[in-house]
Coordinates of C-alpha atoms and ligand atoms in Angstrom, one line a residue:
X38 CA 21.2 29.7 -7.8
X39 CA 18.0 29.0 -9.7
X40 CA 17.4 25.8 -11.0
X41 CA 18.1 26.9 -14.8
X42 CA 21.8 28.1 -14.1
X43 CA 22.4 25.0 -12.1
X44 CA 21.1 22.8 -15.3
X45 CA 23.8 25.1 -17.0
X46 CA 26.7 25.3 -14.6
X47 CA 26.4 22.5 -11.7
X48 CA 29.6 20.2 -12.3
X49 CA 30.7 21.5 -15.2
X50 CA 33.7 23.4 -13.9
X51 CA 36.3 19.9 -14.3
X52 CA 39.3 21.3 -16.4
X53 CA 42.3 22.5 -14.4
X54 CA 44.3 21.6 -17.7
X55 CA 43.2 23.8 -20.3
X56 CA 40.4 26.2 -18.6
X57 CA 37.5 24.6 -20.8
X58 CA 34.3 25.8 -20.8
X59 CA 32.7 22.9 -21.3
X60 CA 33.1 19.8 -18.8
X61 CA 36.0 17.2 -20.9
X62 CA 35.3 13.4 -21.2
X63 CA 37.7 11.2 -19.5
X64 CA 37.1 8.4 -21.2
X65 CA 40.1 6.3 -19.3
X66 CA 39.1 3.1 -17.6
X67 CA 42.0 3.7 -15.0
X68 CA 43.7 6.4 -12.8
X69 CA 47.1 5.9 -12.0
X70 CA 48.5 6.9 -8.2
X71 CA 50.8 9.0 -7.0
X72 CA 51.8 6.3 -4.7
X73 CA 50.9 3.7 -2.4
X74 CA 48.0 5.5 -1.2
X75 CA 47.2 8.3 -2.6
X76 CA 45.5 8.8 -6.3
X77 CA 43.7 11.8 -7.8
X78 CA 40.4 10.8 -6.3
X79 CA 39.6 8.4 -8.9
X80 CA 41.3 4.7 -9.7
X81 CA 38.5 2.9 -11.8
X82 CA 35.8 4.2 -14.3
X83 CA 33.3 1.5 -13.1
X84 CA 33.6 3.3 -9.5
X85 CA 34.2 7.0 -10.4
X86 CA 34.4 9.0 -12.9
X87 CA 35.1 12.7 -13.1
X88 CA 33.1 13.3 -16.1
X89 CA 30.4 10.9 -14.6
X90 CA 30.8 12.9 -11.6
X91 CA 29.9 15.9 -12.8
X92 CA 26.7 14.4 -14.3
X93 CA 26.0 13.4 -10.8
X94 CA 26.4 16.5 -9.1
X95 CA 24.4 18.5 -11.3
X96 CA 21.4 15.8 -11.2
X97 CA 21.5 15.9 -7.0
X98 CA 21.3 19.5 -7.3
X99 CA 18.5 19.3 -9.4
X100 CA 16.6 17.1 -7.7
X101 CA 17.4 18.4 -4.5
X102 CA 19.2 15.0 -3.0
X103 CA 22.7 15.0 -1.1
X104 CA 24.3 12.7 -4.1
X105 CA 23.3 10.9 -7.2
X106 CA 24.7 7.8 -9.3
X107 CA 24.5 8.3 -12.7
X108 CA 23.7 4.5 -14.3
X109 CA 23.7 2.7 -17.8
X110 CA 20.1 2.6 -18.2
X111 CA 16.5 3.7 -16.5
X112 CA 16.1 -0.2 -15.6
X113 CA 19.6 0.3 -13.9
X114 CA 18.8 2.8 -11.6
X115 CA 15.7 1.1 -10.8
X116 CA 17.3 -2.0 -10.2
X117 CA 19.6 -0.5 -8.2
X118 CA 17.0 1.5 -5.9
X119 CA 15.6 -2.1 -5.3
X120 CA 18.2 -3.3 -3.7
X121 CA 17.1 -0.7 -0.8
X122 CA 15.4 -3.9 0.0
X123 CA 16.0 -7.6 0.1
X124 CA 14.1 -10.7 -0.5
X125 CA 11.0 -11.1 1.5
X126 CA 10.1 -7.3 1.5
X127 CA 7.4 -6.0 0.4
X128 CA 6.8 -2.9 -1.7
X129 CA 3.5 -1.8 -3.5
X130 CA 3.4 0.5 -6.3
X131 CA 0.8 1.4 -9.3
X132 CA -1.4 -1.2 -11.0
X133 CA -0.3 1.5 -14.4
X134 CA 3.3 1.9 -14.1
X135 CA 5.8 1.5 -17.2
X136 CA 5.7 -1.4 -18.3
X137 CA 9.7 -2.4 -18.0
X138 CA 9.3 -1.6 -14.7
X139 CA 6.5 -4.0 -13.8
X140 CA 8.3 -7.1 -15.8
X141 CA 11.3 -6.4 -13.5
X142 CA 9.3 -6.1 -10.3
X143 CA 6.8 -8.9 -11.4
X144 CA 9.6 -11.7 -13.0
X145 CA 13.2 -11.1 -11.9
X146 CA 12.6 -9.8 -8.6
X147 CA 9.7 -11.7 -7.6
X148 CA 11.9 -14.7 -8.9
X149 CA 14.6 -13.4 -6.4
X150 CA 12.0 -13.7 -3.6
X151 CA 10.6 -10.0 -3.4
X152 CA 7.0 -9.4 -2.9
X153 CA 5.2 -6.8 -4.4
X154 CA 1.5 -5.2 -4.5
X155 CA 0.2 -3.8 -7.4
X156 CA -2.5 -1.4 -6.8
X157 CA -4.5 2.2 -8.1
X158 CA -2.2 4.5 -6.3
X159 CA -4.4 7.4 -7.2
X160 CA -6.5 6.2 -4.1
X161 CA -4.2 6.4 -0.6
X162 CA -7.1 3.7 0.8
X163 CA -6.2 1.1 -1.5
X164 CA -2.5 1.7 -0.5
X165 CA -2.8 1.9 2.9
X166 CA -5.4 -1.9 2.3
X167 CA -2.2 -3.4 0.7
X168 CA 0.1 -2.5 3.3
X169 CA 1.5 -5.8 5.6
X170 CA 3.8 -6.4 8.4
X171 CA 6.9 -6.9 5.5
X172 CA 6.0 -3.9 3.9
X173 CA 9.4 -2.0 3.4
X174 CA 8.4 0.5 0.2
X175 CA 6.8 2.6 -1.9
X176 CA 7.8 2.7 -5.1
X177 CA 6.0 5.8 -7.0
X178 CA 5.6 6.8 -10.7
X179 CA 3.9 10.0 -11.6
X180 CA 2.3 10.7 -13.8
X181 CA 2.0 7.4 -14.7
X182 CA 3.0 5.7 -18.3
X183 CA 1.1 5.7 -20.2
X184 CA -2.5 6.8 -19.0
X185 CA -0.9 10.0 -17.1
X186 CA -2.6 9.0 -13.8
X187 CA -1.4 11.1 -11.0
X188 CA -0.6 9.8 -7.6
X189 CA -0.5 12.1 -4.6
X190 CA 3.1 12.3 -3.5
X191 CA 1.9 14.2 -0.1
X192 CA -0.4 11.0 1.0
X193 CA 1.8 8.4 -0.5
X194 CA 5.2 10.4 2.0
X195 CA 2.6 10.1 4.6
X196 CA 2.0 7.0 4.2
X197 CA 5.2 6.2 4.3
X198 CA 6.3 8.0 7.2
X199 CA 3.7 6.4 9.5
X200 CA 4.8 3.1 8.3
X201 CA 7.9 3.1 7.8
X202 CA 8.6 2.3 4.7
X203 CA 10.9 3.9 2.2
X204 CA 9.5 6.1 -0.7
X205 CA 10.5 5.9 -4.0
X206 CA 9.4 7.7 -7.2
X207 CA 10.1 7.5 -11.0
X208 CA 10.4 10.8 -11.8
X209 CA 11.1 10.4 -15.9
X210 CA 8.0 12.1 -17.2
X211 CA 8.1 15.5 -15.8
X212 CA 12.3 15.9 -15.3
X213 CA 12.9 18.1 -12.3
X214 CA 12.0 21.4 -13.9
X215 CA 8.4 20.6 -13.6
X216 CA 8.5 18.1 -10.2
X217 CA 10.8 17.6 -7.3
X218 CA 9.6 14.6 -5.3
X219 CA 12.8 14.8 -2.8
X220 CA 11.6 18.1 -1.6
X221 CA 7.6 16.8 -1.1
X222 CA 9.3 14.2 1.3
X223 CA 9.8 11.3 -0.9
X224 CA 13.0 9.5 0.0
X225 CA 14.8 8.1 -3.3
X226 CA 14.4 9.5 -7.0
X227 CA 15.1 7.3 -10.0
X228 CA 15.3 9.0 -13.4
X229 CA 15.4 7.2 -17.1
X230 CA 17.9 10.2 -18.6
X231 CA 17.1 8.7 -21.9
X232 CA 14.0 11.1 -21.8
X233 CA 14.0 14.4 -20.9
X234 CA 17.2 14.8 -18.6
X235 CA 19.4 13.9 -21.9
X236 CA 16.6 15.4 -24.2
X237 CA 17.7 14.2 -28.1
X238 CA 17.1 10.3 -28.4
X239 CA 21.0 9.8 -28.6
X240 CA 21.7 8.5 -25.3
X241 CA 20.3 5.5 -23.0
X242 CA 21.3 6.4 -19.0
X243 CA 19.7 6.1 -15.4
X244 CA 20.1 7.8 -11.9
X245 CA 19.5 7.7 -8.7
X246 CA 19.5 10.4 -6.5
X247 CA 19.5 10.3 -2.4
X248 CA 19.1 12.4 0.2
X249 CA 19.8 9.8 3.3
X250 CA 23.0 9.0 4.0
X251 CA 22.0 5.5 4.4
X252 CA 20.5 5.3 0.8
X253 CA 23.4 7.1 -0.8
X254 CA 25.6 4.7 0.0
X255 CA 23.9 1.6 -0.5
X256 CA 23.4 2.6 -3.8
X257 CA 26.8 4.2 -4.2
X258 CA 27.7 0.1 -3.1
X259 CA 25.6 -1.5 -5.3
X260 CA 26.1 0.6 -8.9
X261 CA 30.2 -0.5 -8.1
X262 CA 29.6 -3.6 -7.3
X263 CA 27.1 -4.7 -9.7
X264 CA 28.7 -2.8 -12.7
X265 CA 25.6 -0.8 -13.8
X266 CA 27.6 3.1 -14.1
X267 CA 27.1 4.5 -17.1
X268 CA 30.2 5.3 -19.9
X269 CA 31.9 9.0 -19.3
X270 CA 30.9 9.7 -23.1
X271 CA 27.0 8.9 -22.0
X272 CA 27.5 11.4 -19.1
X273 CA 28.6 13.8 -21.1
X274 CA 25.8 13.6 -23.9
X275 CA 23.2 13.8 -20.9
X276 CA 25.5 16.5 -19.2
X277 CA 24.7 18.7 -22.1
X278 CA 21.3 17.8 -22.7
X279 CA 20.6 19.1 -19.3
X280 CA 21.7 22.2 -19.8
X281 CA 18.8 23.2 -21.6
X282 CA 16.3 21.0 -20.0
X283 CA 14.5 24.2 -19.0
X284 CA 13.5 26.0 -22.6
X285 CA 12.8 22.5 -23.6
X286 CA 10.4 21.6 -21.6
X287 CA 8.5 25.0 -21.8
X288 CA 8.7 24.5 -25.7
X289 CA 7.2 20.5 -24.9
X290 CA 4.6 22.3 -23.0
X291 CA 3.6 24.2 -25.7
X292 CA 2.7 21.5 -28.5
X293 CA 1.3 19.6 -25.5
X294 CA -1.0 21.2 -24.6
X295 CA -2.2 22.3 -28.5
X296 CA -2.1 18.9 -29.3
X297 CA -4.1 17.7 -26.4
X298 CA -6.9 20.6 -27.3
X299 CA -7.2 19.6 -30.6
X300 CA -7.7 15.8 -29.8
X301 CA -10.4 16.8 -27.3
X302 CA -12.3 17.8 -29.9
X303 CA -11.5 15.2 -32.5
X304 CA -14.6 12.8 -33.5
X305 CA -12.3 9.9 -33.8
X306 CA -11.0 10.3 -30.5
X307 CA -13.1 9.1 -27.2
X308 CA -10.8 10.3 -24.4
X309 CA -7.5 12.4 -23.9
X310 CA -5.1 11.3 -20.9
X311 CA -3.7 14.7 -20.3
X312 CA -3.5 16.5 -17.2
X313 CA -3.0 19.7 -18.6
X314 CA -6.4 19.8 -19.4
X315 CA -9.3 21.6 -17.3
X316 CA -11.5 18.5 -18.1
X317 CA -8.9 15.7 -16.7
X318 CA -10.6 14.4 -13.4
X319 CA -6.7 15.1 -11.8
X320 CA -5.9 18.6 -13.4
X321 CA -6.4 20.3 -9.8
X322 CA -3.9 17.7 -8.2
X323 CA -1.2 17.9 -11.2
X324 CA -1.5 21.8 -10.7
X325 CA -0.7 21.1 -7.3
X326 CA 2.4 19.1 -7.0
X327 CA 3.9 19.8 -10.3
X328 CA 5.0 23.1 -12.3
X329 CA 3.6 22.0 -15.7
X330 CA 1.9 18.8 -16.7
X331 CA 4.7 17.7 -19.1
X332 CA 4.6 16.8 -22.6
X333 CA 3.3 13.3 -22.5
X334 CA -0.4 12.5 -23.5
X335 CA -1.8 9.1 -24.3
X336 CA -5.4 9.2 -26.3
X337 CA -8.1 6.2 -27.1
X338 CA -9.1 6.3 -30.4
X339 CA -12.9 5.4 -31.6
X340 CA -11.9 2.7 -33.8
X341 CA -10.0 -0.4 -33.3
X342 CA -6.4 -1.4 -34.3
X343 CA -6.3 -1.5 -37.4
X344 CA -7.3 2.2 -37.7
X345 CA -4.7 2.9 -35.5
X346 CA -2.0 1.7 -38.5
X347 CA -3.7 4.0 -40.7
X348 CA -3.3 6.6 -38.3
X349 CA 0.2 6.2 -37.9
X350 CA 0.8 5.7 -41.5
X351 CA -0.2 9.3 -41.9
X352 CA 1.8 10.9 -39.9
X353 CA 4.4 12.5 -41.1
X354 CA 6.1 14.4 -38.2
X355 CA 5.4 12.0 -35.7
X356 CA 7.6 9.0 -35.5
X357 CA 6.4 5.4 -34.9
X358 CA 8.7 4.5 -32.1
X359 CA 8.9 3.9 -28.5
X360 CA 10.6 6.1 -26.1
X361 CA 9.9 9.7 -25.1
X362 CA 11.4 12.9 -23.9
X363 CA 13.3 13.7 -27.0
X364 CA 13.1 17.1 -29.6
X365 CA 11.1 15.1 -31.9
X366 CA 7.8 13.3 -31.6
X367 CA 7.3 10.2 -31.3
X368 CA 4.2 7.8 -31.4
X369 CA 3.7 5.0 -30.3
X370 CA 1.0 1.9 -29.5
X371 CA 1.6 0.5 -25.9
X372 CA -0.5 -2.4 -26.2
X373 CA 2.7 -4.0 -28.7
X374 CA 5.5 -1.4 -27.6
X375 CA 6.0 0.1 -24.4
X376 CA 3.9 -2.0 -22.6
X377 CA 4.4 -5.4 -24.6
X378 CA 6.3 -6.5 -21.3
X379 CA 3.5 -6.3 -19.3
X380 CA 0.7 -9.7 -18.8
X381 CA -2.5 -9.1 -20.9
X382 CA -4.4 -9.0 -17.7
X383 CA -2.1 -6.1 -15.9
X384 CA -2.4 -4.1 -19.1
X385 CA -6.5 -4.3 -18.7
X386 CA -6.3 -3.8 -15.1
X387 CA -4.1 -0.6 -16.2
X388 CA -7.2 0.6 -18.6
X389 CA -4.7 -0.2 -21.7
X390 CA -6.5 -1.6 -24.7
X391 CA -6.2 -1.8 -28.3
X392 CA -7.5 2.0 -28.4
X393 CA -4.9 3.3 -26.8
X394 CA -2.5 5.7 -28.4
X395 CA 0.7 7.6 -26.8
X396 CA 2.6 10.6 -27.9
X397 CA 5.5 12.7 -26.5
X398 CA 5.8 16.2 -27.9
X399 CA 8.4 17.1 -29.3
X400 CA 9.4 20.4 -29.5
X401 CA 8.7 21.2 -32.9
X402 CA 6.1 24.1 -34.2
X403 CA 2.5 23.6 -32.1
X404 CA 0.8 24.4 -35.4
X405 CA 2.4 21.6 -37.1
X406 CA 1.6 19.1 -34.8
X407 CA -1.6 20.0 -34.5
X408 CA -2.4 20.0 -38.5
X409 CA 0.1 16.4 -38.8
X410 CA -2.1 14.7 -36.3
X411 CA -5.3 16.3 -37.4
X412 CA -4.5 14.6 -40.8
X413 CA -3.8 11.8 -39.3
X414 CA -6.7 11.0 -37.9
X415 CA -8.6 12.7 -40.7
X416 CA -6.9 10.8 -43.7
Ligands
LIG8 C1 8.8 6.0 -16.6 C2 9.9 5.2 -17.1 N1 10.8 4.7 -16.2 C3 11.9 4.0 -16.6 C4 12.1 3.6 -17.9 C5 13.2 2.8 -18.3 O1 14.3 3.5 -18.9 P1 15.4 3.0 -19.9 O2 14.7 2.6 -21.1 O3 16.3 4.1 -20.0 O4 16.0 1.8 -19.2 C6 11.2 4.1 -18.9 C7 11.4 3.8 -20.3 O5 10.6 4.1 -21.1 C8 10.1 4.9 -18.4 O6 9.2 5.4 -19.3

């Protein structure tokens, strides 16, 4: 089936019951048996659910993986993909990943022992500089949050392979409609379904998805033991976001790229981070690897800071809050949001600085995102 009637029908079919279309929550936090040893294939709702379940086995089929665990938050399922490794290992990743992500690779785990290398994935030589003999992993986000820096998933699964090392990537900006990294090689895939996956800002949820054996059930191992599934009511939200992840994205796509146009040619803007644009020095390799170029842009402004506040003041479609991936836009400023978490140094090493704006389209009316943000930076 194609991948927009699996977003509409994988794991949905769950009601022997009452024939519903739609799959039921089963919000119980316990299964009784039908004796000593035998149940109906669930016990517990922290290790299985069959509304959770049916999340899952729509998102592996998405992403192309053997199985997936659907998690309580992004930082969940990345925390469980780390536990592919143990203290001592080494992984290297982006110098410009998001910036939750680098507090919990930087603090907790590196507390817990964990090494890691943080370094400009877009070039595979500075990669290949960082790797040691305890190098164990990859971890890969692409495009990147928030300057939309795009890695190569071919070198970096080359990389990999001839080291050894297992491959990880963060695929929450694009959603699988527009990139599959499972089928490019890459080993494990870690969503944030708060984005795009779930789609409407009413929802906070992770996943992992698998295609080894191995992986699958160290994380199946992990999510149970460490308590980090998500609630059945969550799964079902994101369960039916999915199902129209496809015309939402295409509709993202469309103020995107609008939006990005018009700020290339805005005199109070200095430089666009979208690679949906000719002009961005990775369009070719975005075109490449992915099916779109997603609806996330970041932008420096001319001005300092406090023209950003006026900027936002003046919107009136775009909302200032973090986040991303829902119908509406949002706006944000990752120097004291999104990437608050991150040391002042990291965030210059990043190319973050008090210019820098981020926005994720929404899916409202191109022309009125255009002329809100025009007037924005016009008022
Ligand atoms: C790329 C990326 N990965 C992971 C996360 C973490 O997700 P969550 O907020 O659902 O924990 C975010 C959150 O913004 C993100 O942008």
């Amino acid at each position: 089936m194609d991948f927009q009637t699996r977003c509409v029908h994988t794991g949905v079919n769950k009601d022997s019951a009452y024939n519903s279309c739609t799959t039921p929550i089963y919000p119980s936090s316990t299964f009784y048996w039908n004796d000593l040893e035998t149940n109906s294939g669930y016990d517990y709702t922290r290790s299985g659910n069959p509304t959770r379940r049916a999340l899952e086995e729509n998102l592996a089929s998405l992403e192309g993986g053997i199985d997936c665990r659907a998690v309580s938050t992004g930082m969940s399922a990345i925390t469980a993909a780390m536990y592919l490794f143990k203290p001592g290992d080494h992984i290297i990743t982006g110098n410009d990943i998001y910036g939750g992500t680098f507090r919990l690779f930087y603090d907790v785990f590196t507390s817990q022992g964990y090494k890691f290398s943080f370094v400009n994935m877009r070039d595979p030589d500075a990669v290949k500089a960082a790797i040691k003999p305890e190098t164990k992993g990859l971890w890969i986000e692409t495009p990147s949050n928030p300057l939309l820096n795009i890695v190569n998933i071919a070198d970096m699964v080359e990389i990999a392979r001839e080291n050894n090392l297992i491959s990880i990537s963060d695929n929450t900006f694009l959603s699988p409609y527009l990139q599959r990294p499972l089928d490019m090689g890459v080993d494990v895939v870690v969503h944030s379904t708060t984005k795009y996956l779930n789609g409407h800002s009413d929802v906070v949820g992770g996943a992992v998805i698998t295609k080894e054996t191995e992986h699958q059930e160290r994380i199946s191992y992990i999510v149970n033991a460490m308590g980090l599934a998500c609630s059945p009511f969550d799964a079902w939200l994101v369960l039916r976001g999915v199902k129209t992840l496809g015309p939402r994205m295409e509709a993202h796509q469309r103020g995107a790229i609008a939006v990005a146009r018009m700020l290339d040619e805005h005199p109070k803007v200095e430089r666009v981070y979208y690679p949906g644009l000719e002009s961005h020095p990775q369009h070719e390799l975005a075109k490449s690897q992915q099916e779109g170029f997603g609806a996330m842009l970041s932008f420096d402004i001319t001005e300092d800071r406090a023209f950003a506040e006026k900027v936002f003041k003046n919107l009136k479609l775009f909302q200032l809050a973090e986040s991303l991936g829902g119908v509406e836009s949002l706006i944000e400023y990752p120097e004291t949001m999104s990437h608050a978490s991150m040391t002042a140094e990291a965030r210059k090493e990043a190319g973050i600085s008090e210019k820098t704006i981020r926005v994720s389209i929404g899916i409202e009316s191109p022309e009125d995102l255009v002329a809100d943000m025009k007037n924005g930076l016009d008022a």
